[in-house]
Structure formats: C-alpha cells, structure tokens
Short mmCIF file of C-alpha atoms and ligand atoms in Angstrom, two decimals:
data_model
loop_
_atom_site.label_atom_id
_atom_site.label_comp_id
_atom_site.label_asym_id
_atom_site.label_seq_id
_atom_site.Cartn_x
_atom_site.Cartn_y
_atom_site.Cartn_z
CA MET J 143 -3.73 -13.19 2.04
CA SER J 144 -3.14 -10.54 -0.55
CA SER J 145 -3.46 -6.84 0.10
CA PRO J 146 -5.72 -5.73 2.91
CA ALA J 147 -5.77 -2.34 1.29
CA GLY J 148 -9.16 -2.55 -0.36
CA THR J 149 -11.20 -3.18 2.78
CA ARG J 150 -9.19 -1.06 5.19
CA ALA J 151 -9.04 1.81 2.73
CA ARG J 152 -12.79 2.13 3.04
CA ARG J 153 -12.62 2.20 6.82
CA THR J 154 -9.98 4.94 6.94
CA ARG J 155 -11.54 6.89 4.04
CA PRO J 156 -8.30 7.52 2.12
CA SER J 157 -10.10 10.01 -0.10
CA ALA J 158 -10.30 12.27 2.95
CA VAL J 159 -6.49 12.28 3.18
CA PRO J 160 -4.70 14.91 1.02
CA GLY J 161 -2.94 13.54 -2.10
CA PRO J 162 0.62 14.42 -1.03
CA VAL J 163 0.10 12.68 2.33
CA ARG J 164 -1.11 9.58 0.51
CA THR J 165 1.97 9.62 -1.71
CA VAL J 166 4.31 9.96 1.27
CA ALA J 167 2.41 7.19 3.12
CA ARG J 168 2.76 5.03 0.05
CA TRP J 169 6.48 5.64 -0.18
CA ALA J 170 7.04 5.31 3.58
CA VAL J 171 5.48 1.89 3.92
CA ARG J 172 6.82 0.35 0.71
CA HIS J 173 10.24 1.97 0.58
CA GLY J 174 11.10 4.35 3.45
CA LEU J 175 10.66 1.84 6.26
CA PRO J 176 12.38 -1.03 4.38
CA ALA J 177 15.29 1.31 3.53
CA ALA J 178 15.76 2.33 7.17
CA TYR J 179 15.45 -1.27 8.29
CA LEU J 180 17.95 -2.51 5.71
CA SER J 181 20.43 0.27 6.55
CA ARG J 182 20.36 -0.74 10.23
CA ALA J 183 20.90 -4.37 9.23
CA VAL J 184 23.89 -3.35 7.09
CA GLY J 185 25.35 -1.83 10.24
CA ARG J 186 24.97 -5.21 11.97
CA GLY J 187 26.90 -6.90 9.15
CA ASP J 188 23.88 -8.56 7.52
CA LEU J 189 25.14 -9.84 4.15
CA VAL J 190 21.78 -9.85 2.40
CA ALA J 191 21.02 -6.29 3.53
CA ARG J 192 24.44 -5.28 2.16
CA LEU J 193 23.58 -6.90 -1.13
CA MET J 194 20.35 -4.88 -1.31
CA ARG J 195 21.94 -1.58 -0.33
CA ASP J 196 25.36 -1.65 -1.98
CA PRO J 197 25.42 -1.20 -5.79
CA ALA J 198 29.13 -2.15 -5.98
CA LEU J 199 28.39 -5.47 -4.31
CA ARG J 200 25.43 -6.09 -6.60
CA ALA J 201 27.60 -5.42 -9.64
CA GLU J 202 29.53 -8.58 -8.72
CA PRO J 203 27.38 -10.57 -6.27
CA TYR J 204 28.72 -14.04 -6.98
CA ALA J 205 31.48 -14.07 -4.36
CA LEU J 206 28.95 -13.06 -1.72
CA TYR J 207 26.61 -15.83 -2.86
CA GLU J 208 29.44 -18.30 -2.23
CA GLN J 209 30.01 -16.85 1.25
CA LEU J 210 26.32 -17.43 1.96
CA ARG J 211 26.41 -20.93 0.44
CA ALA J 212 29.31 -21.88 2.71
CA ARG J 213 27.03 -21.17 5.67
CA GLY J 214 24.43 -23.78 4.63
CA PRO J 215 21.18 -23.99 2.68
CA TRP J 216 19.48 -21.39 4.86
CA VAL J 217 21.11 -18.28 6.29
CA PRO J 218 19.24 -15.91 8.61
CA SER J 219 19.02 -12.36 7.28
CA ALA J 220 17.18 -9.12 7.89
CA LEU J 221 14.72 -10.11 5.16
CA GLY J 222 14.15 -13.59 6.62
CA PRO J 223 15.92 -16.88 5.97
CA VAL J 224 17.71 -16.76 2.63
CA THR J 225 18.66 -19.69 0.43
CA THR J 226 21.32 -20.15 -2.22
CA SER J 227 20.48 -23.85 -2.54
CA HIS J 228 19.01 -25.10 -5.80
CA ALA J 229 17.29 -28.01 -4.02
CA ALA J 230 15.70 -25.77 -1.38
CA ALA J 231 14.68 -23.13 -3.94
CA SER J 232 13.23 -25.68 -6.29
CA ALA J 233 11.26 -27.42 -3.50
CA LEU J 234 9.80 -24.28 -2.00
CA LEU J 235 8.87 -22.62 -5.29
CA ARG J 236 6.89 -25.74 -6.17
CA SER J 237 5.27 -26.19 -2.76
CA ASP J 238 1.78 -25.01 -1.89
CA ARG J 239 3.02 -24.42 1.66
CA PHE J 240 4.52 -21.19 0.35
CA GLY J 241 2.70 -18.24 -1.13
CA VAL J 242 3.42 -14.76 -2.36
CA GLY J 243 0.65 -12.78 -0.65
CA PHE J 244 1.95 -10.79 2.28
CA ASP J 245 -0.12 -10.91 5.46
CA TRP J 246 -0.05 -7.41 6.94
CA SER J 247 -2.65 -8.11 9.62
CA ALA J 248 -0.03 -8.34 12.38
CA ALA J 249 1.79 -5.17 11.27
CA PRO J 250 1.74 -2.17 13.65
CA ARG J 251 -1.29 0.11 13.27
CA PRO J 252 0.56 3.05 11.66
CA VAL J 253 1.89 0.68 8.98
CA ARG J 254 -1.58 -0.65 8.25
CA TRP J 255 -2.91 2.92 8.14
CA ALA J 256 -0.16 3.96 5.69
CA LEU J 257 -0.90 0.91 3.54
CA ALA J 258 -4.58 1.72 3.44
CA VAL J 259 -4.31 5.43 2.67
CA GLY J 260 -1.40 4.88 0.29
CA ASP J 261 -3.28 2.34 -1.77
CA ASP J 262 -3.99 3.94 -5.12
CA PRO J 263 -5.45 2.03 -8.08
CA THR J 264 -4.19 4.71 -10.47
CA ALA J 265 -0.56 4.08 -9.48
CA THR J 266 -0.44 0.39 -8.50
CA GLY J 267 2.89 -1.21 -9.39
CA VAL J 268 3.84 -4.67 -10.63
CA ALA J 269 4.82 -5.84 -7.14
CA GLU J 270 1.48 -4.90 -5.60
CA PRO J 271 -1.76 -6.89 -5.72
CA PRO J 272 -3.58 -7.63 -7.89
CA SER J 273 -0.45 -8.16 -10.02
CA MET J 274 -0.35 -11.95 -10.45
CA LEU J 275 3.27 -11.99 -9.30
CA VAL J 276 2.14 -11.29 -5.75
CA VAL J 277 -1.27 -12.99 -5.65
CA ASP J 278 -2.04 -16.52 -4.42
CA PRO J 279 -4.68 -18.96 -5.67
CA PRO J 280 -7.57 -18.89 -6.31
CA ASP J 281 -7.21 -15.41 -7.88
CA HIS J 282 -3.79 -16.31 -9.29
CA THR J 283 -5.25 -19.39 -10.99
CA ARG J 284 -7.95 -17.24 -12.59
CA TYR J 285 -5.41 -14.75 -13.99
CA ARG J 286 -3.10 -17.48 -15.32
CA ARG J 287 -5.97 -19.19 -17.05
CA LEU J 288 -6.90 -15.97 -18.82
CA VAL J 289 -3.39 -15.13 -20.06
CA GLY J 290 -2.05 -18.66 -20.55
CA ARG J 291 -3.77 -19.17 -23.89
CA ALA J 292 -1.72 -16.42 -25.50
CA PHE J 293 1.58 -18.00 -24.43
CA THR J 294 1.18 -21.65 -25.33
CA PRO J 295 4.14 -23.21 -27.19
CA ARG J 296 2.10 -22.98 -30.40
CA ALA J 297 1.26 -19.31 -29.93
CA THR J 298 4.87 -18.58 -29.08
CA ALA J 299 6.21 -20.39 -32.13
CA ALA J 300 3.82 -18.32 -34.26
CA ALA J 301 5.63 -15.19 -33.02
CA GLU J 302 8.93 -16.24 -34.61
CA PRO J 303 8.49 -14.28 -37.89
CA LEU J 304 7.63 -11.17 -35.87
CA VAL J 305 10.75 -11.54 -33.69
CA ARG J 306 12.94 -12.19 -36.73
CA ARG J 307 11.54 -9.22 -38.69
CA THR J 308 11.93 -6.91 -35.69
CA ALA J 309 15.54 -8.02 -35.17
CA GLU J 310 16.43 -7.52 -38.85
CA GLU J 311 14.83 -4.06 -38.97
CA LEU J 312 16.76 -2.91 -35.91
CA LEU J 313 19.98 -4.37 -37.32
CA ASP J 314 19.39 -2.54 -40.63
CA ARG J 315 19.41 0.71 -38.71
CA LEU J 316 22.84 -0.18 -37.30
CA GLU J 317 24.44 -0.48 -40.76
CA GLY J 318 25.12 3.27 -40.93
CA PRO J 319 26.89 3.54 -37.57
CA ALA J 320 28.74 0.29 -38.39
CA ALA J 321 30.01 1.67 -41.70
CA ARG J 322 31.15 4.87 -39.98
CA GLY J 323 32.94 2.86 -37.28
CA GLU J 324 30.88 4.50 -34.54
CA THR J 325 30.47 3.18 -31.03
CA VAL J 326 26.83 2.25 -30.43
CA ASP J 327 24.90 1.69 -27.19
CA LEU J 328 23.59 -1.78 -27.91
CA VAL J 329 21.00 -1.61 -25.12
CA ALA J 330 19.38 1.51 -26.59
CA ALA J 331 19.76 0.38 -30.20
CA TYR J 332 18.83 -3.30 -29.97
CA ALA J 333 18.44 -5.11 -26.64
CA ALA J 334 15.73 -2.76 -25.31
CA PRO J 335 13.66 -1.93 -28.42
CA LEU J 336 13.49 -5.52 -29.67
CA PRO J 337 11.43 -7.02 -26.84
CA VAL J 338 9.38 -3.83 -26.48
CA LEU J 339 8.33 -3.90 -30.12
CA VAL J 340 7.58 -7.62 -29.93
CA ILE J 341 5.45 -7.52 -26.79
CA ALA J 342 3.68 -4.36 -28.00
CA ASP J 343 2.76 -6.15 -31.20
CA LEU J 344 1.63 -9.30 -29.36
CA LEU J 345 -0.49 -7.30 -26.96
CA GLY J 346 -1.89 -5.09 -29.71
CA VAL J 347 -0.59 -1.86 -28.15
CA PRO J 348 0.85 0.80 -30.46
CA GLY J 349 4.59 0.29 -31.03
CA ASP J 350 5.05 4.02 -31.66
CA ARG J 351 4.81 4.54 -27.90
CA GLN J 352 8.14 2.69 -27.57
CA GLU J 353 9.88 5.54 -25.73
CA ASP J 354 7.00 5.79 -23.25
CA PHE J 355 6.98 2.03 -22.68
CA LEU J 356 10.70 2.04 -21.99
CA ARG J 357 10.32 4.85 -19.47
CA TRP J 358 7.32 3.23 -17.81
CA GLY J 359 8.96 -0.19 -17.84
CA ALA J 360 12.07 1.17 -16.13
CA ALA J 361 9.83 2.65 -13.46
CA ALA J 362 7.99 -0.64 -13.03
CA ALA J 363 11.32 -2.45 -12.69
CA ALA J 364 12.47 0.00 -10.03
CA THR J 365 9.31 -0.52 -7.97
CA LEU J 366 10.18 -4.24 -7.67
CA ASP J 367 12.98 -3.20 -5.30
CA PRO J 368 12.27 -2.33 -1.69
CA GLY J 369 13.88 0.82 -0.28
CA LEU J 370 13.69 3.28 -3.21
CA PRO J 371 14.79 6.81 -2.24
CA PHE J 372 11.88 9.27 -2.26
CA ARG J 373 12.90 11.08 -5.47
CA ARG J 374 13.25 7.85 -7.46
CA PHE J 375 9.95 6.68 -6.02
CA LEU J 376 8.23 9.91 -7.15
CA THR J 377 9.60 9.48 -10.67
CA ALA J 378 8.45 5.85 -10.72
CA ASP J 379 5.05 6.74 -9.23
CA ARG J 380 4.45 9.38 -11.91
CA ALA J 381 5.42 6.89 -14.60
CA MET J 382 3.07 4.25 -13.21
CA ARG J 383 0.21 6.79 -13.26
CA ALA J 384 0.98 7.66 -16.87
CA LEU J 385 1.04 3.96 -17.77
CA HIS J 386 -2.33 3.33 -16.08
CA ALA J 387 -3.81 6.38 -17.84
CA PHE J 388 -2.53 5.09 -21.18
CA LEU J 389 -4.02 1.66 -20.45
CA ALA J 390 -7.40 3.14 -19.52
CA GLU J 391 -7.55 4.92 -22.90
CA HIS J 392 -6.33 1.84 -24.71
CA PHE J 393 -8.97 -0.39 -23.09
CA ALA J 394 -11.65 2.15 -24.04
CA ARG J 395 -10.46 2.01 -27.67
CA LEU J 396 -10.53 -1.81 -27.65
CA ARG J 397 -14.05 -1.85 -26.19
CA SER J 398 -15.35 -0.05 -29.24
CA ASP J 399 -12.96 -1.64 -31.72
CA PRO J 400 -11.60 -4.99 -30.41
CA GLY J 401 -8.85 -6.85 -32.26
CA ASP J 402 -7.93 -10.53 -32.00
CA ASP J 403 -5.08 -9.84 -29.56
CA LEU J 404 -4.82 -10.91 -25.91
CA VAL J 405 -5.66 -7.50 -24.49
CA SER J 406 -8.91 -7.32 -26.46
CA GLN J 407 -9.76 -10.75 -25.04
CA LEU J 408 -8.93 -9.61 -21.51
CA VAL J 409 -11.03 -6.45 -21.91
CA THR J 410 -13.94 -8.60 -23.07
CA ALA J 411 -13.36 -10.96 -20.15
CA ALA J 412 -13.37 -7.99 -17.78
CA ASP J 413 -16.60 -6.70 -19.27
CA GLY J 414 -18.04 -10.18 -18.74
CA GLY J 415 -17.08 -10.05 -15.05
CA ALA J 416 -14.05 -12.38 -15.23
CA LEU J 417 -11.68 -9.56 -14.17
CA THR J 418 -12.28 -6.35 -12.28
CA ASP J 419 -11.03 -3.15 -13.87
CA ARG J 420 -8.15 -3.07 -11.39
CA GLU J 421 -7.21 -6.67 -12.21
CA LEU J 422 -7.32 -5.88 -15.92
CA HIS J 423 -4.90 -2.98 -15.40
CA ALA J 424 -2.58 -5.06 -13.23
CA THR J 425 -2.50 -7.98 -15.64
CA VAL J 426 -1.80 -6.00 -18.80
CA MET J 427 0.72 -3.78 -17.03
CA LEU J 428 2.62 -6.84 -15.81
CA LEU J 429 2.59 -8.57 -19.21
CA LEU J 430 3.82 -5.43 -20.90
CA GLY J 431 6.54 -4.68 -18.32
CA ALA J 432 7.69 -8.28 -17.76
CA GLY J 433 7.62 -8.71 -21.52
CA PHE J 434 10.66 -6.54 -22.04
CA GLU J 435 12.26 -5.50 -18.74
CA THR J 436 13.77 -8.95 -18.33
CA THR J 437 14.56 -9.88 -21.93
CA VAL J 438 16.61 -6.70 -22.37
CA ASN J 439 18.84 -8.03 -19.58
CA LEU J 440 19.12 -11.46 -21.14
CA LEU J 441 20.30 -9.91 -24.41
CA GLY J 442 22.76 -7.47 -22.81
CA ASN J 443 24.21 -10.08 -20.46
CA ALA J 444 24.61 -12.48 -23.37
CA VAL J 445 26.50 -9.99 -25.53
CA VAL J 446 28.97 -9.25 -22.73
CA LEU J 447 29.48 -12.93 -21.92
CA LEU J 448 29.99 -13.90 -25.56
CA ASP J 449 32.42 -11.03 -26.01
CA ALA J 450 34.42 -12.39 -23.10
CA HIS J 451 34.28 -15.93 -24.57
CA ARG J 452 34.93 -15.37 -28.25
CA ASP J 453 35.79 -18.98 -28.92
CA GLN J 454 32.25 -19.93 -27.86
CA ARG J 455 30.79 -17.18 -30.02
CA ASP J 456 32.77 -18.46 -33.00
CA ALA J 457 31.50 -21.98 -32.30
CA LEU J 458 27.92 -20.65 -32.41
CA LEU J 459 28.61 -18.86 -35.67
CA ALA J 460 29.87 -22.13 -37.10
CA ASP J 461 26.96 -24.17 -35.74
CA PRO J 462 23.86 -22.03 -35.06
CA SER J 463 21.94 -25.01 -33.69
CA GLY J 464 23.70 -24.25 -30.39
CA TRP J 465 21.90 -20.92 -29.81
CA PRO J 466 18.97 -22.24 -27.73
CA ASN J 467 21.37 -23.92 -25.31
CA ALA J 468 23.57 -20.82 -25.23
CA VAL J 469 20.53 -18.77 -24.18
CA GLU J 470 19.89 -21.21 -21.31
CA GLU J 471 23.51 -20.88 -20.20
CA VAL J 472 23.28 -17.07 -20.15
CA LEU J 473 20.07 -17.35 -18.11
CA ARG J 474 21.83 -19.67 -15.69
CA HIS J 475 25.19 -17.95 -15.49
CA ASP J 476 23.98 -14.34 -15.17
CA SER J 477 20.28 -14.56 -14.36
CA PRO J 478 18.17 -11.53 -15.35
CA VAL J 479 15.99 -12.03 -12.24
CA GLN J 480 18.30 -12.55 -9.29
CA ILE J 481 15.97 -12.69 -6.35
CA THR J 482 12.45 -13.56 -5.33
CA GLY J 483 10.60 -14.17 -2.09
CA ARG J 484 7.83 -16.26 -0.60
CA MET J 485 5.77 -16.36 2.59
CA VAL J 486 5.43 -19.62 4.52
CA ARG J 487 1.70 -20.38 4.66
CA THR J 488 1.85 -23.57 6.74
CA ASP J 489 4.66 -24.73 9.08
CA THR J 490 7.06 -26.79 7.01
CA THR J 491 10.59 -28.11 6.73
CA VAL J 492 12.81 -27.42 3.72
CA ALA J 493 16.41 -28.64 3.42
CA GLY J 494 16.41 -29.66 7.06
CA THR J 495 15.23 -26.29 8.40
CA GLU J 496 11.86 -25.73 10.03
CA LEU J 497 10.08 -22.68 8.73
CA GLY J 498 7.09 -21.39 10.67
CA ALA J 499 3.92 -20.01 9.08
CA GLY J 500 4.23 -16.29 8.45
CA THR J 501 8.01 -16.42 7.85
CA ARG J 502 9.21 -14.55 4.82
CA VAL J 503 11.94 -16.38 2.89
CA VAL J 504 14.30 -15.05 0.25
CA VAL J 505 15.37 -17.10 -2.76
CA LEU J 506 18.56 -16.04 -4.52
CA LEU J 507 17.79 -17.44 -7.97
CA GLY J 508 21.13 -16.22 -9.32
CA ALA J 509 22.90 -18.21 -6.59
CA ALA J 510 20.75 -21.34 -6.95
CA ASN J 511 21.72 -21.31 -10.63
CA ARG J 512 25.35 -21.64 -9.60
CA ASP J 513 24.84 -24.41 -7.07
CA PRO J 514 27.70 -26.93 -7.49
CA GLU J 515 25.35 -29.70 -6.32
CA VAL J 516 23.56 -29.34 -9.67
CA PHE J 517 25.97 -27.65 -12.07
CA ALA J 518 29.56 -28.85 -12.44
CA ASP J 519 32.07 -26.00 -12.18
CA PRO J 520 29.14 -23.54 -11.98
CA GLY J 521 31.19 -20.35 -12.38
CA ARG J 522 32.37 -21.46 -15.82
CA PHE J 523 30.41 -20.10 -18.79
CA ASP J 524 29.82 -22.97 -21.20
CA VAL J 525 27.25 -22.61 -23.97
CA ALA J 526 27.36 -26.38 -24.53
CA ARG J 527 26.57 -27.26 -20.89
CA ALA J 528 24.46 -30.42 -20.93
CA ASP J 529 22.17 -30.05 -17.91
CA VAL J 530 21.67 -26.30 -18.18
CA ARG J 531 17.86 -26.42 -18.35
CA GLU J 532 17.81 -27.33 -14.66
CA HIS J 533 18.24 -23.61 -13.95
CA LEU J 534 15.61 -21.62 -12.07
CA ALA J 535 15.99 -18.36 -13.99
CA PHE J 536 12.28 -18.48 -14.87
CA SER J 537 11.38 -19.62 -11.32
CA ALA J 538 9.30 -22.80 -10.84
CA GLY J 539 5.86 -23.86 -9.64
CA ILE J 540 2.72 -21.86 -10.18
CA HIS J 541 4.52 -18.54 -10.78
CA TYR J 542 6.83 -20.03 -13.42
CA CYS J 543 7.35 -17.30 -16.00
CA VAL J 544 4.40 -16.96 -18.37
CA GLY J 545 6.70 -15.62 -21.08
CA ALA J 546 9.56 -18.12 -20.75
CA GLY J 547 8.96 -19.55 -24.24
CA LEU J 548 8.80 -16.10 -25.78
CA ALA J 549 11.96 -14.99 -23.94
CA ARG J 550 13.81 -18.09 -25.15
CA LEU J 551 12.67 -17.46 -28.72
CA GLU J 552 13.67 -13.78 -28.56
CA GLY J 553 17.04 -14.67 -27.06
CA ALA J 554 17.92 -17.27 -29.68
CA VAL J 555 16.64 -15.30 -32.69
CA ALA J 556 18.00 -11.90 -31.61
CA LEU J 557 21.45 -13.13 -30.59
CA ARG J 558 21.93 -15.23 -33.67
CA ALA J 559 20.80 -12.40 -35.99
CA LEU J 560 23.09 -9.91 -34.24
CA THR J 561 26.11 -12.20 -34.28
CA GLU J 562 25.67 -13.22 -37.92
CA ARG J 563 25.14 -9.63 -39.08
CA PHE J 564 28.07 -8.25 -37.08
CA PRO J 565 30.49 -11.12 -36.41
CA ARG J 566 33.23 -8.66 -35.43
CA LEU J 567 31.12 -6.94 -32.79
CA ARG J 568 33.21 -5.99 -29.72
CA VAL J 569 32.35 -4.46 -26.40
CA ALA J 570 34.07 -1.07 -26.52
CA GLY J 571 34.40 0.54 -23.11
CA ARG J 572 32.87 -0.28 -19.78
CA PRO J 573 29.26 -1.48 -19.80
CA VAL J 574 27.16 0.22 -17.11
CA ARG J 575 24.96 -1.94 -14.92
CA ARG J 576 21.34 -1.00 -14.15
CA GLU J 577 20.74 0.40 -10.66
CA LEU J 578 18.40 -2.42 -9.67
CA GLN J 579 18.25 -5.13 -7.02
CA THR J 580 15.82 -7.70 -8.38
CA LEU J 581 16.80 -7.49 -12.04
CA ARG J 582 20.34 -7.81 -13.35
CA GLY J 583 21.40 -6.31 -16.63
CA PHE J 584 23.02 -3.37 -18.36
CA GLU J 585 21.82 0.19 -18.69
CA HIS J 586 24.43 1.02 -21.34
CA LEU J 587 26.50 -1.34 -23.43
CA PRO J 588 28.94 0.41 -25.78
CA VAL J 589 29.98 -1.71 -28.75
CA THR J 590 31.71 -1.34 -32.09
CA LEU J 591 30.17 -3.39 -34.87
CA ARG J 592 32.90 -3.86 -37.51
C1 HEM A 757 14.70 -13.50 -20.01
C2 HEM A 757 13.49 -13.10 -19.82
C3 HEM A 757 12.67 -13.41 -18.62
C4 HEM A 757 13.03 -13.83 -17.37
C5 HEM A 757 14.43 -14.17 -16.87
C6 HEM A 757 11.82 -13.93 -16.58
C7 HEM A 757 11.80 -14.37 -15.27
C8 HEM A 757 10.64 -14.53 -14.53
C9 HEM A 757 10.60 -15.03 -13.18
C10 HEM A 757 11.82 -15.45 -12.37
C11 HEM A 757 9.30 -15.04 -12.79
C12 HEM A 757 8.72 -15.55 -11.48
C13 HEM A 757 9.07 -14.78 -10.25
C14 HEM A 757 8.69 -15.51 -9.00
O1 HEM A 757 8.58 -16.74 -8.99
O2 HEM A 757 8.53 -14.85 -7.99
C15 HEM A 757 8.52 -14.53 -13.90
C16 HEM A 757 7.17 -14.37 -13.87
C17 HEM A 757 6.47 -13.80 -14.90
N1 HEM A 757 6.93 -13.45 -16.15
FE1 HEM A 757 8.81 -13.62 -16.80
N2 HEM A 757 10.77 -13.56 -17.35
C18 HEM A 757 11.23 -13.24 -18.60
C19 HEM A 757 10.47 -12.84 -19.69
C20 HEM A 757 9.12 -12.68 -19.68
C21 HEM A 757 8.35 -12.31 -20.84
C22 HEM A 757 8.88 -12.10 -22.26
C23 HEM A 757 7.07 -12.19 -20.41
C24 HEM A 757 5.93 -11.81 -21.30
C25 HEM A 757 4.80 -12.26 -21.33
C26 HEM A 757 7.02 -12.52 -19.00
C27 HEM A 757 5.92 -12.52 -18.18
C28 HEM A 757 5.89 -12.95 -16.88
C29 HEM A 757 4.69 -12.95 -16.07
C30 HEM A 757 3.31 -12.46 -16.47
C31 HEM A 757 5.05 -13.48 -14.82
C32 HEM A 757 4.16 -13.70 -13.60
C33 HEM A 757 3.79 -15.15 -13.52
C34 HEM A 757 3.04 -15.50 -12.25
O3 HEM A 757 3.18 -14.81 -11.23
O4 HEM A 757 2.29 -16.48 -12.29
N3 HEM A 757 8.30 -12.81 -18.60
N4 HEM A 757 9.35 -14.23 -14.95
#
C-alpha cells in the first residue's frame, strides 16, 4: 500500500513533463491541496486543523489537547479521527490492523496524475516511500533488519565515549563567550551540532559538512509537515536534491573504499540486491535526518524546562544518577515528536470506536504523554517521576524509534556535561520556537553561561 508512484509514473511518462510542472505538481499534491483543505477546515472551527495552521497555538498546544481530551478518546477532525488517549494510541501503534502506507488508489484522477509526475527519486523526502517511516511490512521489516544491527543496546553503549568527547569539545568552545559574559544561542552552539557530529561519525559521513547537514536536516523536518507554502517547499526541495546528490557521491566513495560503518554495510547490501538504490538513499537520509532533527529538540526543550525548575536542576547536579529519568520526563512533558498518523488496514475497534478500513487516524503523541489516566498530575514537570517510561515519545510497535537508545544516551550525557560545566546557565531572553508542526523544539535559545 505504499506509493503508487513508481508504476503510474511509467504510464504517464513523467519525463515527458517539463521540470517546473513536475515541481508544481509535487508541491500541489503534497502541500498545496492539504493547505487549502486545512484552511477551509479552520473556517469550520476544526481544532486539529487550527493546530496545524496556527503557529501561536502550536507554541502552546497543551490547553487545546485538554479541550480535545474532554471530548473523548476519539474526536473527528479534518485529518480523520484524532486521539489524545494514551491507551488508544498505544493499542493502535502496536496493532497490525494499522499501517503507514497511504492508499491513493481511490484519489481523484488529477491527484493521482500529480503524484505520478511529481514523483522524483532525486528529491524524495523522509515522509515519502521508500522512507521506512511510511512503509509497511514486508519492505519495512527488511529495512529494519538491515539498520537494526547498528543500534542494538551494545552498539549504542559503545557510542558513549564519542558522545562524551563531542559534548566536551563543544563546551570547550563556549568557555570564551562564558568568560566574556556573552549571550550564546545554545541551539546553534550545542544542541544542534552535538547530535549532528555524533550521527555523522556513526554513519561514517564527513563531520565537516555539519553546516550542510543542518540545512538539509531542517528541510527534511519541514517536509514532514503537510501544507508547506510554495516558497518554503522550493527551499526544502532544493535542499533534498543537494542531500541526495551528496549521498550519491558518498556511496560511490564507499563502494571503492568501504569502512566498517553502517552506511558501508548498507551500500554493500544494496550492491548485493538487498536494497534498491532508491531504498538506500531513503534509508540513509532518514537515519541522518532523524539522527539529529529530533535530539536537538530534546536538548533545547530540556534546557528551558530545567531553567524553569531550578530546584530540580540543582537536585540533578547533586545526584547525577537522576539524569536518565530526567531525560524521560522531558520526552514525556514536551515531546520532540508531537504527532503521527496511521491508516486503518482492516476494520477494527479501538477505545470503543469503530474505525473502517481506509480511515486515516491522527495520534497526538504529545497529548497521550499527558494523559491523566497514566500519568498523575501530567502537566507537572517532575524529573523523579516514577512511571515516566510509559511515555510514547518514541512511538510504539514496529515503527518504534530506531535511535531511541542513542537519543537517551545523548540526552543524559549532553545535559549532564552542560549543567556540570555551566551550573549557573540561565535562559536569557525569549527562546524562539521552530516553525514546525510534527516536531517541537527551539530554533534559537539565548542563554548566559556564568
Ligand atoms: C529525542 C530524540 C528522538 C525522538 C523523540 C524520536 C522519535 C521518533 C518517533 C516518534 C518515531 C516513530 C514515528 C511513528 O511511529 O510514526 C521515530 C522513528 C524513527 N527514528 Fe527516532 N526519535 C529520536 C531520535 C532518533 C535518532 C537519534 C535516530 C538515529 C538513528 C532516530 C531514527 C529513527 C528512525 C530511523 C525511525 C523510523 C523507524 C521506523 O519507521 O521503523 N531517531 N523516532
């Protein structure tokens, strides 16, 4: 049930369609139509459409989540039934009656045409097949098997010295600004480069392309959101092309000179027929992008929360064994991934509601993580919360985050190192949120260090 693009593209001969038309078709079907649809739904008072379209509401979505929760486990919305319920979210994410592949076969002909001609392997984003995020078994199972080996608990634990060294090097660079009493953007100086450098190292891609990765990653993150305005889409589309071009060169280098990293293994697997070239691109692009676009948000959100709860930060300074639990509480309280979706594959009932095959459902992970049925006083930030690991910030079921262990390690090591090096760190000025729907974090985070 994944993309029909491959087969239909051949029928409509997309190569015969001029490039600019293909780009517009691509934007129209993935962003233009959803934007128009969501805007109309906003006019009808649809709360979920408002959440998607209104940055001010997204900056503080938790009151709206409670409004939705008060209406029951499932609320109809323009995007399909939406749930804020932890029980419903947990059940459906783990159920094989739900999938991620979107069935476009019943879409109107012009939409299918636009999908086919807009399909472009040189610009495919992380939310398009064959990215494993949006692919069902059996292909999904094949991809997970290939990448899983590099993210076992043992492999992740082996990355600890790398994470620690990277954190310390970045903190060393902050000593100068700290001594001069300067205000520093902690996202640019620490929260963003740390996971980029780590994932680049783990994947064997050159860390000196950090600036490019950040730009490309931001584009990839934007393409997760439906309804991008045309200009932002063009910027993102260009960035995705540049990323794919970089990957093509990188794979060519590894073919002649493989290392012992995951990407070299994937290139070899692709050459052995285990992955197509397009699948290889999609898999590495997703690992690279997901490897830092989410962790940067975890780190930024944590710094702001700990600044607002200095007693808890002091407690962590006094007893650093609390950091892993504190990371879980940040993930729960202000989840870096707020929303995901699934398609119903077979008629089913979840939390007392019948859902017919072909229905698209929306899961508000950030709301499920504040469900009072599971978490006592869920709006309270408490780094010592006992049952915090029940959260769904890494999703659940077969799409459970591949990098959850790495993200947890990075969170605990990076936050502890930062707090111990600069115990008087303070947020100085208003942090600026990222203009995103799916991901939640800060674009800029001004701090003073001493
Ligand atoms: C705080 C950091 C992170 C958060 C909150 C996070 C969250 C998530 C979530 C919610 C999903 C599943 C989405 C769904 O079910 O629809 C996911 C999937 C994924 N994540 Fe993460 N992630 C983080 C860090 C990482 C890192 C460091 C990597 C690096 C390898 C990574 C790689 C992936 C991949 C490859 C998938 C796709 C899994 C699949 O579809 O089977 N993530 N992540």
